[in-house]
Amino acid sequence: MSQKSFHVAVVGATGAVGQQMLNTLSEKNFPIKKLSLLASKRSAGQVITFNGESHTIQEATPEAFEGVDLALFSAGGSVSKALAHEAVKRGAIVVDNTSAFRMDPNVPLVVPEVNEQDLLKHSGIIANPNCSTIQMVVALQPLHEKYGLKKVIVSTYQAVSGAGAKAVEELKEQSRAILNDEPFEASIMPCASDKKHYQIAFNAVPQIDKFEDNGYTFEELKMMNETKKIMHLENLEIAATCVRLPVETGHSESLYAEFEKGNPSVQEIRDLLIAAPGVTLQDQPEEQIYPMPALAAGLPDVFVGRIRKDLDRDNAYHMWVVSDNLLKGAAFNSVQIAESLIKLNLL
């Protein structure tokens, strides 16, 4: 790691991902010479402790980025659209954790284990992908490098924390109400801005974000389009179905992958994944060892298990992928991007 240290701003410092960003910066001992914690006007004045020191939240304004080297954004797409370019104008490199710039052709969309070199093409803003996309491409990349990816079908089982702290509170309130035979009202799930809301407690909701005209939700299209961009696979055949489960933290995914070449054994795939950066293999079915969100929460790895050959196609395989959506899916990946910027002498 470089001996240089940096003026770092965290935008959205009071939110769930902002808090995880601060924890990750601390745990990784990121080289910070000055820390600016930025949030909405209503959060300004709050005090947050970081590495034993008290920091007062400032309102996120264009002027707040004067002198900032690195700005980690996680305060919603509208805030990123309003302020990211203002930060860049003042000399900062922005790592944005919203969907605001992900599909912008001039903005690299980066998972360091997969496409770190794309950072060399940045123009001030780097996008952090969708949480469910990140864990999938980390698992797929080592297999693609060896065998070539032809087709991917993914079904996700996503945690409520992906929809924010209020959604987690709604899950808990509904659970208590149902267990106590009390009435309740759903107001957030499956999508706060959509017309209808359904219970999430003791339920599975096959809608994350709004539906588009082609019948896919925006979350599903994000996964499909982002995967092609990150892996540089414009012709990849890919389909996603995204489902919200009453789990607080940790997204799970059932992955079907078809390869262009090779007919590897399950053990050969396991060996590739054992050696892959950011992946932890948990695949001993005879011992009932496989990834689960309850075990992944609080850990930065992408866990892979249940690897098996398709019974009808020689070049097709199934696997189960789990990761903490607030860590590798958001905060941890953002800080990894910042570390890669230092490594590549871009910061």
mmCIF file with all atom_site columns, N, CA, C and O in Angstrom, residues 31 63 79-80 100 132 242 317-318 323 334 336:
data_model
loop_
_atom_site.group_PDB
_atom_site.id
_atom_site.type_symbol
_atom_site.label_atom_id
_atom_site.label_alt_id
_atom_site.label_comp_id
_atom_site.label_asym_id
_atom_site.label_entity_id
_atom_site.label_seq_id
_atom_site.pdbx_PDB_ins_code
_atom_site.Cartn_x
_atom_site.Cartn_y
_atom_site.Cartn_z
_atom_site.occupancy
_atom_site.B_iso_or_equiv
_atom_site.pdbx_formal_charge
_atom_site.auth_seq_id
_atom_site.auth_comp_id
_atom_site.auth_asym_id
_atom_site.auth_atom_id
_atom_site.pdbx_PDB_model_num
ATOM 1  N N  . PRO A 1 31  ? -5.442  4.615   4.081   1.00 0.00 ? 31  PRO A N  1
ATOM 2  C CA . PRO A 1 31  ? -4.611  5.784   4.433   1.00 0.00 ? 31  PRO A CA 1
ATOM 3  C C  . PRO A 1 31  ? -5.373  7.108   4.325   1.00 0.00 ? 31  PRO A C  1
ATOM 4  O O  . PRO A 1 31  ? -5.445  7.724   3.264   1.00 0.00 ? 31  PRO A O  1
ATOM 5  N N  . GLU A 1 63  ? -19.521 22.768  -2.391  1.00 0.00 ? 63  GLU A N  1
ATOM 6  C CA . GLU A 1 63  ? -18.347 23.349  -1.716  1.00 0.00 ? 63  GLU A CA 1
ATOM 7  C C  . GLU A 1 63  ? -17.707 22.385  -0.725  1.00 0.00 ? 63  GLU A C  1
ATOM 8  O O  . GLU A 1 63  ? -16.518 22.517  -0.403  1.00 0.00 ? 63  GLU A O  1
ATOM 9  N N  . VAL A 1 79  ? -28.820 12.253  -5.398  1.00 0.00 ? 79  VAL A N  1
ATOM 10 C CA . VAL A 1 79  ? -27.693 12.968  -4.776  1.00 0.00 ? 79  VAL A CA 1
ATOM 11 C C  . VAL A 1 79  ? -26.443 12.803  -5.632  1.00 0.00 ? 79  VAL A C  1
ATOM 12 O O  . VAL A 1 79  ? -25.699 13.760  -5.878  1.00 0.00 ? 79  VAL A O  1
ATOM 13 N N  . SER A 1 80  ? -26.211 11.578  -6.122  1.00 0.00 ? 80  SER A N  1
ATOM 14 C CA . SER A 1 80  ? -25.038 11.334  -6.972  1.00 0.00 ? 80  SER A CA 1
ATOM 15 C C  . SER A 1 80  ? -25.104 12.166  -8.241  1.00 0.00 ? 80  SER A C  1
ATOM 16 O O  . SER A 1 80  ? -24.114 12.776  -8.667  1.00 0.00 ? 80  SER A O  1
ATOM 17 N N  . ALA A 1 100 ? -26.820 5.534   -10.661 1.00 0.00 ? 100 ALA A N  1
ATOM 18 C CA . ALA A 1 100 ? -26.845 6.763   -11.474 1.00 0.00 ? 100 ALA A CA 1
ATOM 19 C C  . ALA A 1 100 ? -25.958 6.693   -12.710 1.00 0.00 ? 100 ALA A C  1
ATOM 20 O O  . ALA A 1 100 ? -26.336 7.186   -13.773 1.00 0.00 ? 100 ALA A O  1
ATOM 21 N N  . SER A 1 132 ? -26.269 -7.643  -6.240  1.00 0.00 ? 132 SER A N  1
ATOM 22 C CA . SER A 1 132 ? -26.470 -9.016  -6.716  1.00 0.00 ? 132 SER A CA 1
ATOM 23 C C  . SER A 1 132 ? -25.601 -9.323  -7.933  1.00 0.00 ? 132 SER A C  1
ATOM 24 O O  . SER A 1 132 ? -25.186 -10.463 -8.147  1.00 0.00 ? 132 SER A O  1
ATOM 25 N N  . CYS A 1 242 ? -35.487 -11.902 -9.964  1.00 0.00 ? 242 CYS A N  1
ATOM 26 C CA . CYS A 1 242 ? -35.061 -11.411 -8.646  1.00 0.00 ? 242 CYS A CA 1
ATOM 27 C C  . CYS A 1 242 ? -36.233 -11.454 -7.662  1.00 0.00 ? 242 CYS A C  1
ATOM 28 O O  . CYS A 1 242 ? -37.303 -10.905 -7.930  1.00 0.00 ? 242 CYS A O  1
ATOM 29 N N  . TYR A 1 317 ? -23.597 -26.104 -15.835 1.00 0.00 ? 317 TYR A N  1
ATOM 30 C CA . TYR A 1 317 ? -23.371 -26.353 -14.414 1.00 0.00 ? 317 TYR A CA 1
ATOM 31 C C  . TYR A 1 317 ? -24.293 -25.466 -13.585 1.00 0.00 ? 317 TYR A C  1
ATOM 32 O O  . TYR A 1 317 ? -24.703 -24.394 -14.020 1.00 0.00 ? 317 TYR A O  1
ATOM 33 N N  . HIS A 1 318 ? -24.575 -25.944 -12.385 1.00 0.00 ? 318 HIS A N  1
ATOM 34 C CA . HIS A 1 318 ? -25.392 -25.189 -11.434 1.00 0.00 ? 318 HIS A CA 1
ATOM 35 C C  . HIS A 1 318 ? -24.563 -24.920 -10.182 1.00 0.00 ? 318 HIS A C  1
ATOM 36 O O  . HIS A 1 318 ? -23.736 -25.747 -9.780  1.00 0.00 ? 318 HIS A O  1
ATOM 37 N N  . SER A 1 323 ? -23.584 -13.830 -0.574  1.00 0.00 ? 323 SER A N  1
ATOM 38 C CA . SER A 1 323 ? -22.680 -12.797 -0.074  1.00 0.00 ? 323 SER A CA 1
ATOM 39 C C  . SER A 1 323 ? -23.462 -11.764 0.726   1.00 0.00 ? 323 SER A C  1
ATOM 40 O O  . SER A 1 323 ? -24.667 -11.606 0.548   1.00 0.00 ? 323 SER A O  1
ATOM 41 N N  . SER A 1 334 ? -16.624 -0.919  -2.803  1.00 0.00 ? 334 SER A N  1
ATOM 42 C CA . SER A 1 334 ? -16.263 0.484   -3.027  1.00 0.00 ? 334 SER A CA 1
ATOM 43 C C  . SER A 1 334 ? -14.865 0.786   -2.502  1.00 0.00 ? 334 SER A C  1
ATOM 44 O O  . SER A 1 334 ? -14.074 1.470   -3.164  1.00 0.00 ? 334 SER A O  1
ATOM 45 N N  . GLN A 1 336 ? -12.526 -1.457  -1.937  1.00 0.00 ? 336 GLN A N  1
ATOM 46 C CA . GLN A 1 336 ? -11.593 -2.216  -2.788  1.00 0.00 ? 336 GLN A CA 1
ATOM 47 C C  . GLN A 1 336 ? -11.240 -1.428  -4.059  1.00 0.00 ? 336 GLN A C  1
ATOM 48 O O  . GLN A 1 336 ? -10.092 -1.440  -4.500  1.00 0.00 ? 336 GLN A O  1
#
